[in-house]
Short mmCIF file of C-alpha atoms and ligand atoms in Angstrom, two decimals:
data_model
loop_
_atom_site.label_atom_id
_atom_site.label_comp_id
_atom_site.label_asym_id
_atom_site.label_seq_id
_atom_site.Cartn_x
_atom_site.Cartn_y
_atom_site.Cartn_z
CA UNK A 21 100.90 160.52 99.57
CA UNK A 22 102.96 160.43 96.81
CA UNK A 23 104.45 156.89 95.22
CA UNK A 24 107.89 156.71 93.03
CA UNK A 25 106.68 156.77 89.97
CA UNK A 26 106.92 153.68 87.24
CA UNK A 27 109.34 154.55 84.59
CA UNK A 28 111.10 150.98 84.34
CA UNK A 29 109.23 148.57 81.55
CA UNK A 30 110.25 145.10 81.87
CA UNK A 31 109.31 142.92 78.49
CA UNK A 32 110.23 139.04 78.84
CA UNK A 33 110.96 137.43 75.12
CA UNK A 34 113.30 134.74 76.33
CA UNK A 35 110.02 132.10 75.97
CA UNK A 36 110.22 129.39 73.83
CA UNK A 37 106.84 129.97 71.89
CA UNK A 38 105.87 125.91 71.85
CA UNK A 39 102.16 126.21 71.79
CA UNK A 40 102.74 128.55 68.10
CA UNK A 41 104.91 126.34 66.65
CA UNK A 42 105.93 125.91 63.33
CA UNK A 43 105.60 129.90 63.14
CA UNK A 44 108.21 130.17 66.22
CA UNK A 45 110.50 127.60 65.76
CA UNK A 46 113.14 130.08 63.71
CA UNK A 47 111.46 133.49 64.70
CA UNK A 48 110.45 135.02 67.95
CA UNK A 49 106.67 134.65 68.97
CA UNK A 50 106.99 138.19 70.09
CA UNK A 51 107.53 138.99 66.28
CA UNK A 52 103.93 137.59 65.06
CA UNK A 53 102.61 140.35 63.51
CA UNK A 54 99.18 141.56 64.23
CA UNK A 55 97.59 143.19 60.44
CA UNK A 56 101.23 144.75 59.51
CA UNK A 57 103.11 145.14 63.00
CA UNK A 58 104.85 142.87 65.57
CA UNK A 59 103.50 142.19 69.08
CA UNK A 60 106.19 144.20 70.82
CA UNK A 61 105.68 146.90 69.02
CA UNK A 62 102.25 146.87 70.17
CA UNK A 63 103.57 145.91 73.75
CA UNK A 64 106.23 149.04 73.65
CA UNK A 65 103.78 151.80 72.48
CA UNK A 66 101.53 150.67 75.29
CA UNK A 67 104.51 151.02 77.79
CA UNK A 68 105.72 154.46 76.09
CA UNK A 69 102.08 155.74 76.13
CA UNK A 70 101.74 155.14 79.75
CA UNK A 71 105.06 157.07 80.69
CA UNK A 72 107.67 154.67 80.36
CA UNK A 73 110.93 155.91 80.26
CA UNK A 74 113.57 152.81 80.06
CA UNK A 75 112.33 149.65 78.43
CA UNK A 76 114.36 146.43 79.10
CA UNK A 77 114.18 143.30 77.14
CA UNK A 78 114.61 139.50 78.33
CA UNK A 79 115.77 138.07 75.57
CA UNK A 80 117.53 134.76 74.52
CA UNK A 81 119.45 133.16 72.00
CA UNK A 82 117.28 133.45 68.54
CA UNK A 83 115.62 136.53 69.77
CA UNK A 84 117.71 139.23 67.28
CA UNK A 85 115.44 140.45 65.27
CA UNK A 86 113.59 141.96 68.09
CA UNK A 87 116.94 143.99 68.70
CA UNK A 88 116.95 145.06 65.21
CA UNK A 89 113.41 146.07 64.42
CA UNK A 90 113.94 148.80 67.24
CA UNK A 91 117.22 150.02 65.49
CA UNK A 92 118.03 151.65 62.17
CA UNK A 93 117.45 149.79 59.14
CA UNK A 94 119.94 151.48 57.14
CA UNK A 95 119.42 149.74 53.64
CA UNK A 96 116.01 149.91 54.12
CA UNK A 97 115.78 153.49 54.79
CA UNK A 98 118.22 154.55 52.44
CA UNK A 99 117.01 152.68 49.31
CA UNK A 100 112.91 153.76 50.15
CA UNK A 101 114.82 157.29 50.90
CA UNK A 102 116.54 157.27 47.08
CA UNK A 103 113.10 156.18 45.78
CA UNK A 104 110.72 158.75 46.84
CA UNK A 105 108.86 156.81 49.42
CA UNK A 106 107.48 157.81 52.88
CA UNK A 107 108.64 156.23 55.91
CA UNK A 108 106.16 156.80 58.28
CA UNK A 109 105.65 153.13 58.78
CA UNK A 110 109.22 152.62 60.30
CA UNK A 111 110.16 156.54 61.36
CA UNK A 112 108.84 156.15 64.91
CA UNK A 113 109.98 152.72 66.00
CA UNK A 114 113.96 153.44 66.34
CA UNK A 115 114.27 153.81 69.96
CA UNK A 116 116.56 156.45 71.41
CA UNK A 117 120.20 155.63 71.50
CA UNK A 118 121.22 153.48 75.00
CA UNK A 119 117.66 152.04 74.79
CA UNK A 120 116.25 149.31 74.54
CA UNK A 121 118.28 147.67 77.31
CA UNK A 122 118.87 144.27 76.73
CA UNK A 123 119.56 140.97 79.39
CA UNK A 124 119.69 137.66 78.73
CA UNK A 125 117.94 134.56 80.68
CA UNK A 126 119.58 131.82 79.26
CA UNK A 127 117.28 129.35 79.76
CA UNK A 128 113.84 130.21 79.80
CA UNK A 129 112.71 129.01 83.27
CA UNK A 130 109.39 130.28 83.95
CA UNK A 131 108.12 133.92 83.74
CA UNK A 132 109.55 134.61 87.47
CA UNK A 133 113.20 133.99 86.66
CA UNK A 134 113.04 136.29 83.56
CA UNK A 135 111.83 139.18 85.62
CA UNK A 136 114.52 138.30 88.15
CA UNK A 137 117.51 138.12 85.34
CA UNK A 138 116.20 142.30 85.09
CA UNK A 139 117.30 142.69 88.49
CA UNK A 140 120.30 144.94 88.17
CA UNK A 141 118.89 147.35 85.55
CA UNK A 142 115.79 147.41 87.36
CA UNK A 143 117.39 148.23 91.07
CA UNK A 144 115.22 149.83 93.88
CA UNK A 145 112.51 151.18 91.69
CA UNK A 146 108.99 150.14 91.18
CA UNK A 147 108.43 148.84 87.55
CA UNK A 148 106.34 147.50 85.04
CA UNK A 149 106.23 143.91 83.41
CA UNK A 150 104.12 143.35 80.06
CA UNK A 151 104.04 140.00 78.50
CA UNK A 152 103.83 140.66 74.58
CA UNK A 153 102.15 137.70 73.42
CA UNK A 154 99.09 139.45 75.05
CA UNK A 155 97.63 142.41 73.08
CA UNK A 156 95.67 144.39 74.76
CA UNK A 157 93.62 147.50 73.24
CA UNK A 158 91.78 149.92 75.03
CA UNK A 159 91.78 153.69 75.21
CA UNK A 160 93.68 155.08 77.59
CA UNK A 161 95.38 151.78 77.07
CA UNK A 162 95.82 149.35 79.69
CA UNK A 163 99.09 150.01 81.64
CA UNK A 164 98.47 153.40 81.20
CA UNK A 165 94.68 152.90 83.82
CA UNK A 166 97.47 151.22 85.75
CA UNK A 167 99.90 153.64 86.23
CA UNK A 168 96.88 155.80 86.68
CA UNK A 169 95.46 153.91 89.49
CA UNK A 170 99.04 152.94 91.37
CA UNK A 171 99.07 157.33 91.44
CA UNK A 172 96.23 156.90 93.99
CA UNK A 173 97.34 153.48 95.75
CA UNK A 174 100.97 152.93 94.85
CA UNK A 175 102.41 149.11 95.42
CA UNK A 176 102.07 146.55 93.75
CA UNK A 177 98.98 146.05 91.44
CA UNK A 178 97.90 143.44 88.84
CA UNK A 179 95.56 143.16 86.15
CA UNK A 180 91.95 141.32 87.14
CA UNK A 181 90.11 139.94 84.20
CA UNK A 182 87.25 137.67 84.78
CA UNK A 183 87.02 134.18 82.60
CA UNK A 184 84.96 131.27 82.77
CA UNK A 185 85.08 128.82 85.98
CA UNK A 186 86.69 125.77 83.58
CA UNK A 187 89.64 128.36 82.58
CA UNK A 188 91.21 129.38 86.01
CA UNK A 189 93.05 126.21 85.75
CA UNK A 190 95.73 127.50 82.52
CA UNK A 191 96.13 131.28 84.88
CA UNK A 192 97.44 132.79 88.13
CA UNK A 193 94.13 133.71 90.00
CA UNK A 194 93.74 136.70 92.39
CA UNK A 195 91.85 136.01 95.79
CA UNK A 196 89.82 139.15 95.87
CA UNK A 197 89.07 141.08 99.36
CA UNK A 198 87.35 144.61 99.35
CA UNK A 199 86.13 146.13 95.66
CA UNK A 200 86.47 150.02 94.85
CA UNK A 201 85.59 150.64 91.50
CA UNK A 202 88.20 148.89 89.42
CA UNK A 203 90.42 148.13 92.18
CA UNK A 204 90.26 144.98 93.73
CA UNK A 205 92.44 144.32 96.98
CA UNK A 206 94.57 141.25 96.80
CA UNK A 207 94.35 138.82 99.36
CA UNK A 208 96.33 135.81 98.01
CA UNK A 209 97.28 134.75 94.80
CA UNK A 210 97.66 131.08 93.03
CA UNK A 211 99.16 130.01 90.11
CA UNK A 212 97.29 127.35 87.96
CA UNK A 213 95.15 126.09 90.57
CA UNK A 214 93.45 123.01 90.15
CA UNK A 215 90.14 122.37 88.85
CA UNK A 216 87.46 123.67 91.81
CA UNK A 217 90.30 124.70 93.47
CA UNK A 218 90.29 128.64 92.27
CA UNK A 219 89.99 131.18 94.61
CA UNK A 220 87.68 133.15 92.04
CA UNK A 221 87.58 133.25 88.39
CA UNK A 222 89.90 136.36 88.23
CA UNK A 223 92.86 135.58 85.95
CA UNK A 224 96.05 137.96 86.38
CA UNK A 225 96.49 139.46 82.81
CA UNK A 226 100.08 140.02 81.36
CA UNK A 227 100.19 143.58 82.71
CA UNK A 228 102.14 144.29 86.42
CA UNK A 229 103.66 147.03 88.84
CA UNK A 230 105.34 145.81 90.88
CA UNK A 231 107.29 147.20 93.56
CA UNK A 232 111.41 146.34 93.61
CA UNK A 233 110.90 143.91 96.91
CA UNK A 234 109.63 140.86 94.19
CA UNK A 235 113.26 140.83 92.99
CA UNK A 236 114.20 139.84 96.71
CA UNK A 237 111.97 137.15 96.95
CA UNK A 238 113.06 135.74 93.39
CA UNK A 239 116.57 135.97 94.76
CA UNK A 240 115.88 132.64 96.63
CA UNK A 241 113.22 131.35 94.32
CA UNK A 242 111.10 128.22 94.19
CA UNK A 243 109.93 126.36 91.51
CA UNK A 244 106.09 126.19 91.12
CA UNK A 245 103.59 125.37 88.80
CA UNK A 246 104.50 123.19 85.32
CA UNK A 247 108.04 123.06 86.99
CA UNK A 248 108.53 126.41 86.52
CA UNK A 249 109.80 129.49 88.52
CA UNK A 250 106.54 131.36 88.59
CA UNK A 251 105.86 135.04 89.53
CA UNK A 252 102.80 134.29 90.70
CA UNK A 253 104.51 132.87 93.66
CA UNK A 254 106.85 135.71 94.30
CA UNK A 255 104.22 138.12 93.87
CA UNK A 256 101.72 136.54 96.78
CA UNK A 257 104.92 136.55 98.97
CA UNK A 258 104.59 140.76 98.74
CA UNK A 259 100.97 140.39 100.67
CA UNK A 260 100.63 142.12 103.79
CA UNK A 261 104.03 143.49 103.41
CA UNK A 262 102.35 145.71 100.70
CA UNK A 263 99.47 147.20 99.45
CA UNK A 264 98.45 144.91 96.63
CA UNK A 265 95.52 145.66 94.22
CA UNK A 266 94.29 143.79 91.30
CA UNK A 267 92.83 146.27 88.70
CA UNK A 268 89.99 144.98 86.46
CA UNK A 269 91.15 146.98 82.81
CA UNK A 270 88.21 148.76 80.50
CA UNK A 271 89.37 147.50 77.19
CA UNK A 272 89.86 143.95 75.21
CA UNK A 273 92.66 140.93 76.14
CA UNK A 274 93.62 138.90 73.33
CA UNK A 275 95.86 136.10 74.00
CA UNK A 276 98.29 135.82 71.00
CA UNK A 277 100.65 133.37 72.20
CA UNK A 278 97.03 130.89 71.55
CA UNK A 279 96.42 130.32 67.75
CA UNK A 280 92.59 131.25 67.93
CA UNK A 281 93.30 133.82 69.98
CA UNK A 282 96.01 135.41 67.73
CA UNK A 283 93.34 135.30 64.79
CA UNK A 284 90.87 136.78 66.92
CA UNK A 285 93.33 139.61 67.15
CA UNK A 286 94.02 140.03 63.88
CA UNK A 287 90.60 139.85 62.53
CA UNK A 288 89.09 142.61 65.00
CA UNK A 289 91.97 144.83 64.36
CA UNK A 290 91.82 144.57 60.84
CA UNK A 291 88.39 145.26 61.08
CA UNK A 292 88.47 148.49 62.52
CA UNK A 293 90.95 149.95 60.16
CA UNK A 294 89.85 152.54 57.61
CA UNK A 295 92.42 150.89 54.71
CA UNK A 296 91.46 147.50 55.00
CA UNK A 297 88.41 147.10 57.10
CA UNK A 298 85.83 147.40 54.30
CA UNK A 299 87.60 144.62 52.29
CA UNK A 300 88.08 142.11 55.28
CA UNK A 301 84.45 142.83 56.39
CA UNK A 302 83.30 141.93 53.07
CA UNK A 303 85.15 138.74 52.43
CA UNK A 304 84.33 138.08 56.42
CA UNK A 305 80.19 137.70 55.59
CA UNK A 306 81.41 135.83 52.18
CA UNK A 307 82.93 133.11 53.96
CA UNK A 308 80.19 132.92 56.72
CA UNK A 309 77.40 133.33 54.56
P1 UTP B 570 104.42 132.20 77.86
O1 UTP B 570 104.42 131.07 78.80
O2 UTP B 570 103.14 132.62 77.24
O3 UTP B 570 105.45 131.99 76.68
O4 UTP B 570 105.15 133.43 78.55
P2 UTP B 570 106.24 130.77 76.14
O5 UTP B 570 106.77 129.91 77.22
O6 UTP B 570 107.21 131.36 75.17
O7 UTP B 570 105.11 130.06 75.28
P3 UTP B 570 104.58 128.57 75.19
O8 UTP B 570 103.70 128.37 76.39
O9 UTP B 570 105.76 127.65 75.12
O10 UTP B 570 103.81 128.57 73.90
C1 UTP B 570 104.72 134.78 78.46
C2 UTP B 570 105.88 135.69 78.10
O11 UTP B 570 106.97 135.47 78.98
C3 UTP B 570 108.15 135.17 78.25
C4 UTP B 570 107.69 134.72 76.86
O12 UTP B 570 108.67 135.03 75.88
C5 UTP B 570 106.40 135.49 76.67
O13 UTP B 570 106.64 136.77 76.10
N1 UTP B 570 108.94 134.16 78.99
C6 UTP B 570 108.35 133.04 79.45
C7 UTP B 570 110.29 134.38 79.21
O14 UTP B 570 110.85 135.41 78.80
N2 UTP B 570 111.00 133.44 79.88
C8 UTP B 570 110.44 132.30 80.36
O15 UTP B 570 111.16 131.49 80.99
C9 UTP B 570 109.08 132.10 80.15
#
Protein backbone atom coordinates (compact mmCIF):
# COMPACT_ATOMS: atom_id res chain seq x y z
CA UNK A 1 0.00 0.00 0.00
CA UNK A 2 1.10 3.16 -0.81
CA UNK A 3 0.80 6.38 1.80
CA UNK A 4 0.68 10.26 0.52
CA UNK A 5 3.83 11.14 0.90
CA UNK A 6 5.23 13.96 3.57
CA UNK A 7 6.26 16.99 1.73
CA UNK A 8 4.73 19.65 4.28
CA UNK A 9 7.48 20.72 7.18
CA UNK A 10 5.90 22.47 9.96
CA UNK A 11 8.67 24.48 12.26
CA UNK A 12 7.04 26.27 15.44
CA UNK A 13 9.30 29.52 16.54
CA UNK A 14 6.46 31.46 18.08
CA UNK A 15 7.95 30.15 21.81
CA UNK A 16 8.98 32.46 24.17
CA UNK A 17 12.51 30.90 24.96
CA UNK A 18 12.18 31.59 29.06
CA UNK A 19 14.31 28.79 30.28
CA UNK A 20 17.50 30.58 27.83
CA UNK A 21 17.01 33.78 28.95
CA UNK A 22 19.06 36.61 28.85
CA UNK A 23 20.27 35.13 25.34
CA UNK A 24 16.42 35.16 24.10
CA UNK A 25 14.98 37.99 25.52
CA UNK A 26 15.76 40.29 22.14
CA UNK A 27 16.62 37.32 19.72
CA UNK A 28 14.86 34.16 18.80
CA UNK A 29 16.01 30.90 20.68
CA UNK A 30 15.70 29.29 17.34
CA UNK A 31 18.68 31.64 16.30
CA UNK A 32 21.30 30.17 19.01
CA UNK A 33 23.89 29.17 16.99
CA UNK A 34 25.42 25.81 17.28
CA UNK A 35 29.72 26.29 16.35
CA UNK A 36 28.85 28.99 13.43
CA UNK A 37 25.08 28.21 12.40
CA UNK A 38 21.56 28.76 13.82
CA UNK A 39 19.29 25.94 15.06
CA UNK A 40 16.86 26.23 12.18
CA UNK A 41 19.20 25.99 9.87
CA UNK A 42 20.11 22.80 11.31
CA UNK A 43 16.28 22.01 11.73
CA UNK A 44 15.62 22.96 7.79
CA UNK A 45 18.50 20.90 6.24
CA UNK A 46 17.19 17.99 8.24
CA UNK A 47 13.62 18.60 6.77
CA UNK A 48 15.10 19.32 3.09
CA UNK A 49 17.32 16.19 3.39
CA UNK A 50 14.44 14.03 4.15
CA UNK A 51 12.30 15.27 1.07
CA UNK A 52 10.63 18.20 2.21
CA UNK A 53 9.21 20.24 -0.25
CA UNK A 54 7.27 23.36 1.52
CA UNK A 55 8.57 24.46 4.88
CA UNK A 56 6.21 26.66 7.01
CA UNK A 57 7.21 28.73 9.91
CA UNK A 58 5.18 29.64 13.24
CA UNK A 59 6.47 32.60 14.03
CA UNK A 60 5.64 35.63 16.31
CA UNK A 61 6.29 39.07 16.95
CA UNK A 62 10.34 39.38 17.49
CA UNK A 63 10.92 36.40 15.37
CA UNK A 64 12.40 38.47 12.00
CA UNK A 65 15.53 37.56 11.76
CA UNK A 66 14.57 34.04 11.18
CA UNK A 67 12.72 35.47 7.99
CA UNK A 68 15.77 37.15 6.93
CA UNK A 69 18.56 34.66 7.41
CA UNK A 70 16.58 32.47 4.77
CA UNK A 71 16.49 35.51 2.29
CA UNK A 72 19.11 37.49 0.40
CA UNK A 73 21.47 39.46 2.27
CA UNK A 74 22.12 41.89 -0.33
CA UNK A 75 24.85 44.15 1.40
CA UNK A 76 26.35 41.30 2.63
CA UNK A 77 26.71 39.51 -0.53
CA UNK A 78 27.53 42.33 -2.54
CA UNK A 79 30.32 43.90 -0.41
CA UNK A 80 32.09 40.02 0.28
CA UNK A 81 31.23 39.80 -3.71
CA UNK A 82 33.39 43.30 -4.46
CA UNK A 83 36.07 41.90 -2.11
CA UNK A 84 37.06 38.65 -3.47
CA UNK A 85 35.55 36.43 -0.89
CA UNK A 86 33.71 33.06 -1.17
CA UNK A 87 30.28 32.67 -0.14
CA UNK A 88 29.82 29.27 0.40
CA UNK A 89 28.89 29.84 3.97
CA UNK A 90 25.61 31.76 3.03
CA UNK A 91 25.10 30.50 -0.92
CA UNK A 92 22.85 27.59 0.05
CA UNK A 93 20.60 28.95 2.75
CA UNK A 94 18.33 31.45 0.50
CA UNK A 95 15.30 29.43 0.11
CA UNK A 96 13.46 29.37 -3.20
CA UNK A 97 11.23 32.29 -3.91
CA UNK A 98 7.37 31.73 -2.28
CA UNK A 99 9.15 29.71 0.46
CA UNK A 100 9.52 29.74 3.52
CA UNK A 101 5.81 30.17 4.26
CA UNK A 102 5.22 32.10 7.13
CA UNK A 103 1.96 32.18 9.92
CA UNK A 104 1.70 33.78 12.88
CA UNK A 105 0.38 32.39 16.47
CA UNK A 106 0.04 35.37 18.28
CA UNK A 107 0.33 34.21 21.47
CA UNK A 108 2.36 31.36 22.08
CA UNK A 109 -0.10 28.91 23.71
CA UNK A 110 1.42 25.63 23.91
CA UNK A 111 3.08 23.59 21.08
CA UNK A 112 -0.57 22.23 19.95
CA UNK A 113 -2.03 25.60 19.03
CA UNK A 114 1.08 26.52 16.93
CA UNK A 115 0.69 23.44 14.81
CA UNK A 116 -3.01 24.24 14.59
CA UNK A 117 -2.39 28.16 13.49
CA UNK A 118 -0.55 25.91 10.18
CA UNK A 119 -3.82 24.61 9.46
CA UNK A 120 -4.69 26.24 6.18
CA UNK A 121 -1.28 25.92 4.49
CA UNK A 122 -1.05 22.56 5.72
CA UNK A 123 -4.74 21.28 4.40
CA UNK A 124 -5.49 17.51 3.88
CA UNK A 125 -1.96 16.33 3.69
CA UNK A 126 0.14 14.38 6.05
CA UNK A 127 3.10 16.54 7.39
CA UNK A 128 5.97 16.91 9.41
CA UNK A 129 6.56 19.00 12.70
CA UNK A 130 10.31 19.59 13.99
CA UNK A 131 10.88 21.58 17.05
CA UNK A 132 14.32 23.49 16.45
CA UNK A 133 15.52 23.94 19.81
CA UNK A 134 16.24 20.13 19.48
CA UNK A 135 19.28 19.21 17.32
CA UNK A 136 19.41 16.11 16.33
CA UNK A 137 22.43 14.43 14.28
CA UNK A 138 22.52 11.21 12.85
CA UNK A 139 23.20 9.83 9.40
CA UNK A 140 20.55 9.36 7.42
CA UNK A 141 19.32 12.04 9.73
CA UNK A 142 16.42 11.65 11.84
CA UNK A 143 13.21 12.71 9.96
CA UNK A 144 14.65 11.36 7.10
CA UNK A 145 14.47 7.20 9.14
CA UNK A 146 11.02 8.69 9.59
CA UNK A 147 9.85 9.39 6.41
CA UNK A 148 11.60 6.17 5.66
CA UNK A 149 9.67 4.12 8.03
CA UNK A 150 5.99 5.98 7.51
CA UNK A 151 6.89 4.48 3.48
CA UNK A 152 6.26 1.04 5.08
CA UNK A 153 3.48 1.99 7.80
CA UNK A 154 2.12 5.38 6.81
CA UNK A 155 0.04 7.41 9.74
CA UNK A 156 1.01 9.00 12.19
CA UNK A 157 4.45 8.24 13.84
CA UNK A 158 6.58 9.84 16.61
CA UNK A 159 9.96 9.79 17.75
CA UNK A 160 10.70 7.17 20.91
CA UNK A 161 13.79 8.00 22.85
CA UNK A 162 14.36 6.32 26.09
CA UNK A 163 15.49 8.61 29.34
CA UNK A 164 15.83 7.98 32.83
CA UNK A 165 12.62 7.02 35.09
CA UNK A 166 13.03 10.64 37.17
CA UNK A 167 12.81 12.52 33.59
CA UNK A 168 9.39 11.34 32.11
CA UNK A 169 7.92 13.92 34.26
CA UNK A 170 9.37 17.34 31.93
CA UNK A 171 8.07 14.98 28.36
CA UNK A 172 5.06 13.53 26.52
CA UNK A 173 5.53 9.69 27.05
CA UNK A 174 4.47 6.99 24.52
CA UNK A 175 2.58 3.84 25.99
CA UNK A 176 4.30 1.24 23.94
CA UNK A 177 2.31 -2.01 22.55
CA UNK A 178 4.02 -4.47 20.01
CA UNK A 179 8.01 -3.73 19.04
CA UNK A 180 9.33 -4.33 15.33
CA UNK A 181 12.67 -3.23 15.04
CA UNK A 182 12.56 0.50 15.55
CA UNK A 183 8.94 0.79 15.40
CA UNK A 184 7.08 0.83 18.38
CA UNK A 185 3.12 0.76 18.18
CA UNK A 186 1.44 3.48 20.12
CA UNK A 187 -1.05 2.65 22.49
CA UNK A 188 -1.70 5.92 24.41
CA UNK A 189 0.16 8.85 24.93
CA UNK A 190 0.59 11.41 28.10
CA UNK A 191 1.90 14.58 28.41
CA UNK A 192 4.08 15.36 31.55
CA UNK A 193 2.84 12.69 33.62
CA UNK A 194 3.42 12.73 37.12
CA UNK A 195 6.13 11.26 39.01
CA UNK A 196 5.47 7.11 38.96
CA UNK A 197 2.81 7.88 36.91
CA UNK A 198 4.66 7.25 33.29
CA UNK A 199 3.48 4.80 31.14
CA UNK A 200 7.25 3.93 30.20
CA UNK A 201 10.29 5.95 30.08
CA UNK A 202 9.85 6.71 26.30
CA UNK A 203 9.92 10.48 25.76
CA UNK A 204 8.36 11.78 22.31
CA UNK A 205 11.35 13.68 20.69
CA UNK A 206 10.71 16.99 18.69
CA UNK A 207 10.34 15.07 15.42
CA UNK A 208 6.42 14.10 14.07
CA UNK A 209 4.24 12.87 11.00
CA UNK A 210 1.40 13.33 11.48
CA UNK A 211 -1.52 12.74 9.48
CA UNK A 212 -3.98 16.04 8.61
CA UNK A 213 -6.92 14.56 11.11
CA UNK A 214 -4.69 16.24 14.35
CA UNK A 215 -5.69 19.62 12.88
CA UNK A 216 -9.44 18.48 13.49
CA UNK A 217 -9.02 17.62 16.86
CA UNK A 218 -7.03 20.97 17.63
CA UNK A 219 -9.99 22.68 16.03
CA UNK A 220 -11.86 22.21 19.39
CA UNK A 221 -8.83 22.03 21.60
CA UNK A 222 -8.27 21.61 25.32
CA UNK A 223 -5.87 22.94 27.43
CA UNK A 224 -3.51 20.39 29.13
CA UNK A 225 -0.46 20.19 30.84
CA UNK A 226 1.40 23.63 32.39
CA UNK A 227 -1.90 25.31 31.11
CA UNK A 228 -1.06 24.81 27.85
CA UNK A 229 -2.69 23.53 24.56
CA UNK A 230 -0.56 20.46 24.16
CA UNK A 231 -0.15 18.16 21.09
CA UNK A 232 0.39 15.47 23.03
CA UNK A 233 -3.24 15.48 23.71
CA UNK A 234 -4.41 15.88 20.19
CA UNK A 235 -2.10 13.37 19.03
CA UNK A 236 -3.46 10.36 21.54
CA UNK A 237 -6.97 11.44 20.29
CA UNK A 238 -5.67 9.90 16.57
CA UNK A 239 -5.36 6.23 18.41
CA UNK A 240 -7.33 3.57 17.03
CA UNK A 241 -8.56 5.83 14.40
CA UNK A 242 -4.97 5.43 12.99
CA UNK A 243 -2.06 3.53 12.76
CA UNK A 244 0.27 5.20 15.20
CA UNK A 245 3.99 4.20 15.65
CA UNK A 246 6.61 5.63 17.79
CA UNK A 247 10.05 5.23 16.06
CA UNK A 248 13.13 4.88 18.34
CA UNK A 249 15.90 7.19 15.96
CA UNK A 250 19.75 5.77 15.47
CA UNK A 251 21.54 8.99 16.09
CA UNK A 252 22.09 11.71 19.09
CA UNK A 253 19.16 14.25 20.75
CA UNK A 254 20.47 17.30 22.15
CA UNK A 255 18.10 19.50 23.82
CA UNK A 256 19.16 23.14 23.03
CA UNK A 257 16.36 25.00 24.35
CA UNK A 258 18.31 23.56 28.06
CA UNK A 259 21.59 25.53 28.76
CA UNK A 260 23.72 22.28 29.45
CA UNK A 261 22.25 20.74 26.86
CA UNK A 262 22.96 23.51 24.26
CA UNK A 263 26.76 23.30 25.38
CA UNK A 264 26.70 19.73 25.06
CA UNK A 265 25.80 20.44 21.49
CA UNK A 266 28.17 22.73 20.75
CA UNK A 267 31.08 21.06 22.27
CA UNK A 268 30.50 17.56 20.41
CA UNK A 269 29.95 19.31 17.20
CA UNK A 270 32.82 21.34 17.42
CA UNK A 271 34.64 18.44 18.19
CA UNK A 272 34.14 16.56 15.23
CA UNK A 273 35.03 19.28 12.84
CA UNK A 274 38.26 19.07 10.86
CA UNK A 275 38.87 23.23 11.27
CA UNK A 276 38.40 23.49 14.76
CA UNK A 277 38.26 20.15 16.40
CA UNK A 278 42.00 19.79 17.12
CA UNK A 279 42.06 23.21 18.90
CA UNK A 280 38.82 22.66 21.06
CA UNK A 281 40.05 19.10 21.89
CA UNK A 282 43.17 20.50 23.10
CA UNK A 283 41.98 23.31 25.27
CA UNK A 284 39.04 20.60 26.29
CA UNK A 285 41.88 18.17 28.29
CA UNK A 286 43.57 21.70 29.44
CA UNK A 287 40.70 22.70 31.35
CA UNK A 288 39.90 19.12 32.68
CA UNK A 289 43.26 18.19 33.39
P1 LIG B 1 9.47 24.88 24.02
O1 LIG B 1 8.46 24.71 25.07
O2 LIG B 1 10.76 24.16 24.14
O3 LIG B 1 9.83 26.40 23.77
O4 LIG B 1 8.78 24.60 22.61
P2 LIG B 1 9.56 27.71 24.55
O5 LIG B 1 8.21 27.76 25.16
O6 LIG B 1 9.95 28.79 23.60
O7 LIG B 1 10.72 27.62 25.64
P3 LIG B 1 10.75 27.79 27.22
O8 LIG B 1 10.21 26.51 27.78
O9 LIG B 1 9.97 29.01 27.58
O10 LIG B 1 12.22 27.97 27.50
C1 LIG B 1 9.39 23.88 21.55
C2 LIG B 1 9.26 24.63 20.24
O11 LIG B 1 7.90 25.00 20.03
C3 LIG B 1 7.79 26.39 19.81
C4 LIG B 1 9.06 27.02 20.37
O12 LIG B 1 9.39 28.21 19.67
C5 LIG B 1 10.09 25.92 20.18
O13 LIG B 1 10.70 25.99 18.91
N1 LIG B 1 6.54 26.89 20.43
C6 LIG B 1 6.24 26.56 21.70
C7 LIG B 1 5.68 27.68 19.68
O14 LIG B 1 5.94 27.98 18.51
N2 LIG B 1 4.54 28.13 20.28
C8 LIG B 1 4.21 27.82 21.55
O15 LIG B 1 3.13 28.26 22.02
C9 LIG B 1 5.07 27.01 22.28
Amino acid sequence: MTHKPVRKAVFPVAGLGTRFLPATKAMPKEMLTVVDKPLIQYAVEEALEAGIEQIIFVTGRGKSSLEDHFDISYELEATMRARGKSLAAIENIRQKPGSPVYVRQQEPLGLGHAVWCAREIVGDEPFAVLLPDELMVGAPNFLKQMVEAYAAVGGNIVGALEVPDEETDKYGVISPGRTDGRLTEVTALVEKPARGTAPSNLMIPGRYILQPEVMKVLDDPVTGAGGEIQLTDAMAQLIGRQPFHGYTFDGQRYDCGDKAGYIQANLALALARDDIGPAVRDFARKLLG
